[in-house]
PDB file of C-alpha atoms in Angstrom:
ATOM      1  CA  MET M 146     201.078-124.320-139.799  1.00  0.00           C
ATOM      2  CA  LYS M 147     197.834-124.870-141.729  1.00  0.00           C
ATOM      3  CA  THR M 148     198.313-124.836-145.481  1.00  0.00           C
ATOM      4  CA  ASN M 149     195.624-123.680-147.893  1.00  0.00           C
ATOM      5  CA  PHE M 150     196.421-126.028-150.760  1.00  0.00           C
ATOM      6  CA  ILE M 151     193.858-124.640-153.208  1.00  0.00           C
ATOM      7  CA  GLU M 152     194.897-121.011-152.712  1.00  0.00           C
ATOM      8  CA  GLU M 153     198.592-121.804-153.127  1.00  0.00           C
ATOM      9  CA  ILE M 154     197.984-124.059-156.130  1.00  0.00           C
ATOM     10  CA  ASP M 155     195.947-121.296-157.803  1.00  0.00           C
ATOM     11  CA  LYS M 156     198.945-118.979-157.447  1.00  0.00           C
ATOM     12  CA  ILE M 157     201.236-121.541-159.081  1.00  0.00           C
ATOM     13  CA  ILE M 158     198.817-122.137-161.952  1.00  0.00           C
ATOM     14  CA  THR M 159     198.579-118.393-162.549  1.00  0.00           C
ATOM     15  CA  LEU M 160     202.363-118.094-162.710  1.00  0.00           C
ATOM     16  CA  ALA M 161     202.592-121.131-164.962  1.00  0.00           C
ATOM     17  CA  LEU M 162     200.025-119.663-167.355  1.00  0.00           C
ATOM     18  CA  GLU M 163     201.967-116.418-167.550  1.00  0.00           C
ATOM     19  CA  GLU M 164     205.159-118.352-168.262  1.00  0.00           C
ATOM     20  CA  ASP M 165     203.589-120.569-170.920  1.00  0.00           C
ATOM     21  CA  LEU M 166     201.281-118.152-172.745  1.00  0.00           C
ATOM     22  CA  GLY M 167     203.370-114.984-172.808  1.00  0.00           C
ATOM     23  CA  ASP M 168     201.473-112.546-175.060  1.00  0.00           C
ATOM     24  CA  GLY M 169     198.939-115.220-175.960  1.00  0.00           C
ATOM     25  CA  ASP M 170     195.556-116.034-174.415  1.00  0.00           C
ATOM     26  CA  HIS M 171     195.623-115.003-170.748  1.00  0.00           C
ATOM     27  CA  THR M 172     191.948-115.829-170.164  1.00  0.00           C
ATOM     28  CA  SER M 173     191.928-119.584-170.772  1.00  0.00           C
ATOM     29  CA  LEU M 174     191.013-120.653-167.263  1.00  0.00           C
ATOM     30  CA  SER M 175     188.274-118.038-166.916  1.00  0.00           C
ATOM     31  CA  THR M 176     186.587-118.556-170.300  1.00  0.00           C
ATOM     32  CA  ILE M 177     186.438-122.353-170.581  1.00  0.00           C
ATOM     33  CA  PRO M 178     183.506-124.029-168.809  1.00  0.00           C
ATOM     34  CA  GLU M 179     184.421-127.445-167.476  1.00  0.00           C
ATOM     35  CA  THR M 180     182.618-130.615-166.484  1.00  0.00           C
ATOM     36  CA  ALA M 181     184.576-132.884-164.149  1.00  0.00           C
ATOM     37  CA  PHE M 182     183.699-136.572-164.015  1.00  0.00           C
ATOM     38  CA  LYS M 183     186.279-137.508-161.385  1.00  0.00           C
ATOM     39  CA  ASP M 184     187.205-136.053-158.007  1.00  0.00           C
ATOM     40  CA  ASP M 185     190.723-135.795-156.624  1.00  0.00           C
ATOM     41  CA  GLY M 186     191.775-139.224-155.396  1.00  0.00           C
ATOM     42  CA  ASP M 187     189.297-141.223-157.489  1.00  0.00           C
ATOM     43  CA  VAL M 188     190.555-144.390-159.178  1.00  0.00           C
ATOM     44  CA  ILE M 189     190.658-144.164-162.972  1.00  0.00           C
ATOM     45  CA  GLU M 190     190.972-146.842-165.630  1.00  0.00           C
ATOM     46  CA  VAL M 191     192.360-146.771-169.161  1.00  0.00           C
ATOM     47  CA  GLY M 192     189.838-145.029-171.399  1.00  0.00           C
ATOM     48  CA  ASP M 193     188.068-143.116-168.613  1.00  0.00           C
ATOM     49  CA  VAL M 194     187.001-139.543-169.346  1.00  0.00           C
ATOM     50  CA  ILE M 195     188.158-137.292-166.514  1.00  0.00           C
ATOM     51  CA  PHE M 196     186.620-134.008-167.626  1.00  0.00           C
ATOM     52  CA  GLU M 197     185.147-132.093-170.549  1.00  0.00           C
ATOM     53  CA  VAL M 198     185.774-128.472-171.472  1.00  0.00           C
ATOM     54  CA  LYS M 199     183.848-126.204-173.813  1.00  0.00           C
ATOM     55  CA  GLY M 200     184.963-122.870-175.183  1.00  0.00           C
ATOM     56  CA  LYS M 201     186.905-121.164-177.916  1.00  0.00           C
ATOM     57  CA  SER M 202     189.183-123.663-179.620  1.00  0.00           C
ATOM     58  CA  ILE M 203     192.152-121.292-179.480  1.00  0.00           C
ATOM     59  CA  SER M 204     191.749-120.904-175.716  1.00  0.00           C
ATOM     60  CA  ILE M 205     191.457-124.648-175.165  1.00  0.00           C
ATOM     61  CA  LEU M 206     194.515-125.406-177.259  1.00  0.00           C
ATOM     62  CA  SER M 207     196.499-122.634-175.567  1.00  0.00           C
ATOM     63  CA  ALA M 208     195.947-124.189-172.148  1.00  0.00           C
ATOM     64  CA  GLU M 209     196.049-127.841-173.243  1.00  0.00           C
ATOM     65  CA  ARG M 210     199.711-128.657-172.663  1.00  0.00           C
ATOM     66  CA  LEU M 211     199.924-126.812-169.356  1.00  0.00           C
ATOM     67  CA  ALA M 212     196.830-128.566-168.026  1.00  0.00           C
ATOM     68  CA  LEU M 213     198.071-131.973-169.137  1.00  0.00           C
ATOM     69  CA  ASN M 214     201.536-131.372-167.680  1.00  0.00           C
ATOM     70  CA  PHE M 215     200.006-130.705-164.270  1.00  0.00           C
ATOM     71  CA  LEU M 216     197.494-133.547-164.461  1.00  0.00           C
ATOM     72  CA  GLN M 217     199.963-136.152-165.692  1.00  0.00           C
ATOM     73  CA  ARG M 218     202.665-135.420-163.138  1.00  0.00           C
ATOM     74  CA  MET M 219     200.395-134.959-160.139  1.00  0.00           C
ATOM     75  CA  SER M 220     198.354-138.047-161.039  1.00  0.00           C
ATOM     76  CA  GLY M 221     201.610-139.984-161.232  1.00  0.00           C
ATOM     77  CA  ILE M 222     202.592-138.810-157.752  1.00  0.00           C
ATOM     78  CA  ALA M 223     199.169-139.620-156.308  1.00  0.00           C
ATOM     79  CA  THR M 224     199.197-143.053-157.949  1.00  0.00           C
ATOM     80  CA  ALA M 225     202.679-143.915-156.674  1.00  0.00           C
ATOM     81  CA  THR M 226     201.694-142.759-153.196  1.00  0.00           C
ATOM     82  CA  ARG M 227     198.505-144.828-153.208  1.00  0.00           C
ATOM     83  CA  GLN M 228     200.404-147.945-154.267  1.00  0.00           C
ATOM     84  CA  ILE M 229     202.835-147.558-151.378  1.00  0.00           C
ATOM     85  CA  VAL M 230     200.153-146.664-148.835  1.00  0.00           C
ATOM     86  CA  ASP M 231     198.164-149.752-149.831  1.00  0.00           C
ATOM     87  CA  LEU M 232     201.215-151.960-149.266  1.00  0.00           C
ATOM     88  CA  ILE M 233     201.326-151.047-145.572  1.00  0.00           C
ATOM     89  CA  LYS M 234     197.645-150.363-144.888  1.00  0.00           C
ATOM     90  CA  ALA M 235     197.513-153.189-142.333  1.00  0.00           C
ATOM     91  CA  THR M 236     200.087-151.373-140.164  1.00  0.00           C
ATOM     92  CA  ASN M 237     199.982-148.124-138.195  1.00  0.00           C
ATOM     93  CA  THR M 238     202.863-146.524-140.105  1.00  0.00           C
ATOM     94  CA  THR M 239     202.289-143.257-141.976  1.00  0.00           C
ATOM     95  CA  VAL M 240     203.916-142.589-145.356  1.00  0.00           C
ATOM     96  CA  LEU M 241     205.520-139.135-145.640  1.00  0.00           C
ATOM     97  CA  ASP M 242     206.853-137.101-148.526  1.00  0.00           C
ATOM     98  CA  THR M 243     210.035-134.981-148.326  1.00  0.00           C
ATOM     99  CA  ARG M 244     211.409-131.662-149.575  1.00  0.00           C
ATOM    100  CA  LYS M 245     212.711-133.377-152.720  1.00  0.00           C
ATOM    101  CA  THR M 246     210.213-131.597-154.920  1.00  0.00           C
ATOM    102  CA  THR M 247     210.243-129.629-158.154  1.00  0.00           C
ATOM    103  CA  PRO M 248     211.157-125.967-157.486  1.00  0.00           C
ATOM    104  CA  ASN M 249     208.036-123.768-157.269  1.00  0.00           C
ATOM    105  CA  LEU M 250     205.761-126.818-157.476  1.00  0.00           C
ATOM    106  CA  ARG M 251     206.166-128.113-153.931  1.00  0.00           C
ATOM    107  CA  ILE M 252     202.671-127.210-152.786  1.00  0.00           C
ATOM    108  CA  VAL M 253     201.111-128.970-155.787  1.00  0.00           C
ATOM    109  CA  GLU M 254     203.242-132.090-155.421  1.00  0.00           C
ATOM    110  CA  LYS M 255     202.607-132.316-151.696  1.00  0.00           C
ATOM    111  CA  TYR M 256     198.891-131.959-152.374  1.00  0.00           C
ATOM    112  CA  ALA M 257     199.159-134.891-154.789  1.00  0.00           C
ATOM    113  CA  VAL M 258     200.775-136.968-152.030  1.00  0.00           C
ATOM    114  CA  LYS M 259     197.835-136.207-149.722  1.00  0.00           C
ATOM    115  CA  VAL M 260     195.374-137.093-152.482  1.00  0.00           C
ATOM    116  CA  GLY M 261     197.175-140.436-152.797  1.00  0.00           C
ATOM    117  CA  GLY M 262     196.713-141.158-149.101  1.00  0.00           C
ATOM    118  CA  GLY M 263     200.112-140.079-147.794  1.00  0.00           C
ATOM    119  CA  ALA M 264     200.947-137.298-145.360  1.00  0.00           C
ATOM    120  CA  ASN M 265     203.155-134.249-145.627  1.00  0.00           C
ATOM    121  CA  HIS M 266     206.480-133.833-143.878  1.00  0.00           C
ATOM    122  CA  ARG M 267     207.692-130.270-143.365  1.00  0.00           C
ATOM    123  CA  PHE M 268     206.960-127.830-146.176  1.00  0.00           C
ATOM    124  CA  GLY M 269     210.279-126.023-145.987  1.00  0.00           C
ATOM    125  CA  LEU M 270     213.186-125.047-143.810  1.00  0.00           C
ATOM    126  CA  TYR M 271     210.961-122.735-141.785  1.00  0.00           C
ATOM    127  CA  ASP M 272     208.317-124.946-140.158  1.00  0.00           C
ATOM    128  CA  MET M 273     210.415-127.551-138.351  1.00  0.00           C
ATOM    129  CA  ILE M 274     213.947-128.071-137.083  1.00  0.00           C
ATOM    130  CA  MET M 275     215.493-131.080-138.792  1.00  0.00           C
ATOM    131  CA  ILE M 276     219.057-131.826-137.732  1.00  0.00           C
ATOM    132  CA  LYS M 277     220.692-133.804-140.543  1.00  0.00           C
ATOM    133  CA  ASP M 278     224.119-135.419-140.746  1.00  0.00           C
ATOM    134  CA  ASN M 279     225.826-132.268-142.050  1.00  0.00           C
ATOM    135  CA  HIS M 280     224.385-130.203-139.201  1.00  0.00           C
ATOM    136  CA  VAL M 281     225.691-132.742-136.700  1.00  0.00           C
ATOM    137  CA  ASP M 282     229.144-132.735-138.280  1.00  0.00           C
ATOM    138  CA  PHE M 283     229.374-128.938-138.469  1.00  0.00           C
ATOM    139  CA  ALA M 284     228.133-128.566-134.881  1.00  0.00           C
ATOM    140  CA  GLY M 285     230.648-131.080-133.570  1.00  0.00           C
ATOM    141  CA  GLY M 286     228.293-133.873-132.603  1.00  0.00           C
ATOM    142  CA  VAL M 287     224.723-134.857-131.861  1.00  0.00           C
ATOM    143  CA  VAL M 288     224.369-133.170-128.478  1.00  0.00           C
ATOM    144  CA  PRO M 289     226.047-129.873-129.504  1.00  0.00           C
ATOM    145  CA  ALA M 290     223.705-129.737-132.507  1.00  0.00           C
ATOM    146  CA  ILE M 291     220.603-130.207-130.347  1.00  0.00           C
ATOM    147  CA  LYS M 292     221.823-127.617-127.842  1.00  0.00           C
ATOM    148  CA  ALA M 293     222.512-125.110-130.613  1.00  0.00           C
ATOM    149  CA  CYS M 294     218.989-125.550-131.970  1.00  0.00           C
ATOM    150  CA  GLN M 295     217.465-125.158-128.519  1.00  0.00           C
ATOM    151  CA  GLN M 296     219.409-121.965-127.942  1.00  0.00           C
ATOM    152  CA  TYR M 297     218.410-120.595-131.346  1.00  0.00           C
ATOM    153  CA  LEU M 298     214.714-121.314-130.797  1.00  0.00           C
ATOM    154  CA  LYS M 299     214.838-119.640-127.400  1.00  0.00           C
ATOM    155  CA  GLN M 300     216.587-116.553-128.738  1.00  0.00           C
ATOM    156  CA  LYS M 301     214.203-116.222-131.675  1.00  0.00           C
ATOM    157  CA  GLU M 302     211.160-117.092-129.545  1.00  0.00           C
ATOM    158  CA  LYS M 303     210.090-119.760-132.007  1.00  0.00           C
ATOM    159  CA  ASP M 304     208.047-122.842-131.188  1.00  0.00           C
ATOM    160  CA  LEU M 305     209.238-125.490-133.640  1.00  0.00           C
ATOM    161  CA  LYS M 306     209.516-129.233-133.219  1.00  0.00           C
ATOM    162  CA  ILE M 307     212.986-130.755-133.420  1.00  0.00           C
ATOM    163  CA  GLU M 308     213.777-133.885-135.403  1.00  0.00           C
ATOM    164  CA  ILE M 309     217.248-135.372-135.546  1.00  0.00           C
ATOM    165  CA  GLU M 310     218.739-137.872-137.950  1.00  0.00           C
ATOM    166  CA  VAL M 311     220.951-140.617-136.546  1.00  0.00           C
ATOM    167  CA  ARG M 312     223.280-142.732-138.653  1.00  0.00           C
ATOM    168  CA  ASN M 313     224.184-145.435-136.174  1.00  0.00           C
ATOM    169  CA  PHE M 314     223.477-146.788-132.707  1.00  0.00           C
ATOM    170  CA  GLU M 315     226.165-144.621-131.136  1.00  0.00           C
ATOM    171  CA  GLU M 316     224.401-141.449-132.257  1.00  0.00           C
ATOM    172  CA  LEU M 317     221.048-142.926-131.267  1.00  0.00           C
ATOM    173  CA  GLN M 318     222.270-143.571-127.732  1.00  0.00           C
ATOM    174  CA  GLN M 319     223.554-140.005-127.466  1.00  0.00           C
ATOM    175  CA  VAL M 320     220.119-138.701-128.405  1.00  0.00           C
ATOM    176  CA  LEU M 321     218.434-141.034-125.934  1.00  0.00           C
ATOM    177  CA  ASP M 322     220.761-139.897-123.167  1.00  0.00           C
ATOM    178  CA  TYR M 323     220.238-136.181-123.843  1.00  0.00           C
ATOM    179  CA  GLY M 324     216.671-136.108-125.147  1.00  0.00           C
ATOM    180  CA  GLN M 325     215.109-132.728-125.971  1.00  0.00           C
ATOM    181  CA  VAL M 326     213.836-133.754-129.426  1.00  0.00           C
ATOM    182  CA  HIS M 327     210.415-134.715-130.755  1.00  0.00           C
ATOM    183  CA  ARG M 328     211.330-137.244-133.406  1.00  0.00           C
ATOM    184  CA  ILE M 329     214.276-139.470-134.284  1.00  0.00           C
ATOM    185  CA  MET M 330     214.974-140.334-137.900  1.00  0.00           C
ATOM    186  CA  LEU M 331     216.733-143.659-138.424  1.00  0.00           C
ATOM    187  CA  ASP M 332     218.756-143.090-141.577  1.00  0.00           C
ATOM    188  CA  ASN M 333     219.646-146.130-143.684  1.00  0.00           C
ATOM    189  CA  PHE M 334     218.919-148.583-140.864  1.00  0.00           C
ATOM    190  CA  THR M 335     217.932-152.070-141.997  1.00  0.00           C
ATOM    191  CA  PRO M 336     214.550-153.419-140.845  1.00  0.00           C
ATOM    192  CA  GLU M 337     216.369-155.545-138.265  1.00  0.00           C
ATOM    193  CA  GLN M 338     218.334-152.550-136.993  1.00  0.00           C
ATOM    194  CA  THR M 339     215.133-150.514-136.953  1.00  0.00           C
ATOM    195  CA  SER M 340     213.444-153.067-134.699  1.00  0.00           C
ATOM    196  CA  GLU M 341     216.413-152.975-132.336  1.00  0.00           C
ATOM    197  CA  ALA M 342     216.411-149.172-132.341  1.00  0.00           C
ATOM    198  CA  LEU M 343     212.688-149.001-131.589  1.00  0.00           C
ATOM    199  CA  THR M 344     213.219-151.251-128.597  1.00  0.00           C
ATOM    200  CA  LEU M 345     215.829-148.828-127.272  1.00  0.00           C
ATOM    201  CA  ILE M 346     213.651-145.782-127.976  1.00  0.00           C
ATOM    202  CA  ASN M 347     210.714-147.467-126.231  1.00  0.00           C
ATOM    203  CA  HIS M 348     208.089-144.936-127.410  1.00  0.00           C
ATOM    204  CA  ARG M 349     209.883-141.975-125.814  1.00  0.00           C
ATOM    205  CA  PHE M 350     210.012-140.141-129.142  1.00  0.00           C
ATOM    206  CA  GLU M 351     208.295-140.267-132.501  1.00  0.00           C
ATOM    207  CA  THR M 352     210.253-142.411-134.952  1.00  0.00           C
ATOM    208  CA  GLU M 353     210.876-142.169-138.671  1.00  0.00           C
ATOM    209  CA  SER M 354     212.650-144.438-141.132  1.00  0.00           C
ATOM    210  CA  SER M 355     214.323-143.049-144.234  1.00  0.00           C
ATOM    211  CA  GLY M 356     216.854-144.065-146.855  1.00  0.00           C
ATOM    212  CA  ASN M 357     216.808-146.880-149.427  1.00  0.00           C
ATOM    213  CA  ILE M 358     213.185-147.759-148.725  1.00  0.00           C
ATOM    214  CA  THR M 359     211.327-149.113-151.763  1.00  0.00           C
ATOM    215  CA  ILE M 360     208.108-150.920-152.624  1.00  0.00           C
ATOM    216  CA  HIS M 361     210.039-154.151-152.155  1.00  0.00           C
ATOM    217  CA  ASN M 362     211.014-153.584-148.508  1.00  0.00           C
ATOM    218  CA  ILE M 363     208.631-150.945-147.134  1.00  0.00           C
ATOM    219  CA  LEU M 364     206.374-153.538-145.517  1.00  0.00           C
ATOM    220  CA  ASP M 365     209.355-154.956-143.614  1.00  0.00           C
ATOM    221  CA  TYR M 366     209.993-151.489-142.198  1.00  0.00           C
ATOM    222  CA  ALA M 367     206.343-150.821-141.404  1.00  0.00           C
ATOM    223  CA  LYS M 368     206.047-154.119-139.541  1.00  0.00           C
ATOM    224  CA  THR M 369     208.709-152.916-137.086  1.00  0.00           C
ATOM    225  CA  GLY M 370     206.196-150.416-135.720  1.00  0.00           C
ATOM    226  CA  VAL M 371     208.036-147.271-136.813  1.00  0.00           C
ATOM    227  CA  ASP M 372     205.700-144.253-136.757  1.00  0.00           C
ATOM    228  CA  PHE M 373     206.644-142.720-140.103  1.00  0.00           C
ATOM    229  CA  ILE M 374     208.413-143.701-143.304  1.00  0.00           C
ATOM    230  CA  SER M 375     209.599-140.841-145.525  1.00  0.00           C
ATOM    231  CA  ILE M 376     210.169-141.480-149.223  1.00  0.00           C
ATOM    232  CA  GLY M 377     211.719-138.822-151.432  1.00  0.00           C
ATOM    233  CA  ALA M 378     210.994-140.835-154.572  1.00  0.00           C
ATOM    234  CA  LEU M 379     207.294-140.013-154.230  1.00  0.00           C
ATOM    235  CA  THR M 380     207.954-136.598-155.763  1.00  0.00           C
ATOM    236  CA  HIS M 381     211.322-136.783-157.499  1.00  0.00           C
ATOM    237  CA  HIS M 382     211.275-140.172-159.201  1.00  0.00           C
ATOM    238  CA  ILE M 383     207.814-140.936-160.525  1.00  0.00           C
ATOM    239  CA  LYS M 384     206.219-141.898-163.829  1.00  0.00           C
ATOM    240  CA  SER M 385     203.587-139.503-165.113  1.00  0.00           C
ATOM    241  CA  LEU M 386     200.245-140.918-166.170  1.00  0.00           C
ATOM    242  CA  ASP M 387     199.451-140.954-169.888  1.00  0.00           C
ATOM    243  CA  LEU M 388     196.615-138.447-170.339  1.00  0.00           C
ATOM    244  CA  SER M 389     195.448-136.651-173.468  1.00  0.00           C
ATOM    245  CA  LEU M 390     192.873-134.096-174.613  1.00  0.00           C
ATOM    246  CA  LYS M 391     190.703-135.039-177.595  1.00  0.00           C
ATOM    247  CA  ALA M 392     188.375-132.830-179.659  1.00  0.00           C
ATOM    248  CA  ILE M 393     184.818-134.135-180.025  1.00  0.00           C
TER     249      ILE M 393
END
């Protein structure tokens, strides 16, 4: 599914303005001319001017906090993503985000990840089948879970990729024996276990590492040759950048 980031982000900003302004100035974004000095993804330094706005002071001040809230958080996400991507740039591993996003701000936060050089995992529960540990347990095992998903997709005439999470080598072997998935997620495997698992998988399926991966060990995982590394902390545990708006 192709996502129109700008269109979806505009919708979120409109809703956020309505929430924040109430009966106040509803025309802030349309009445304030702006001059941007930086593009999305540009590196900024302390003291850099990102943009200028001109307009009625009441309109500028009405939109100030909302604009800064978005800019600070999304810049923090993009910065954290860039730092991680740079750590493994010498490998072929792709950094992914997750669904661990702020409610109603997912599209904006995932856009920030892309701006930072990462890639997007699924956008919701609707665009990919991801069989997690709870699904496996409720279904009665790895193979029954895969079969149930296959049957569902056939009945609903849906063409969705299937990813399955494995917690140990026993579950991994069951997936390898049965197949019928597109990607295998190695959950909480150590780098050494990941290397062993990749040898067993032998490029038959896409591979993804997840769980307890930080800036301190991500390179060890990437060096194993795993295709993807997903990091929930990119969007749920980040430090916003310190930005401010000054009158001149």
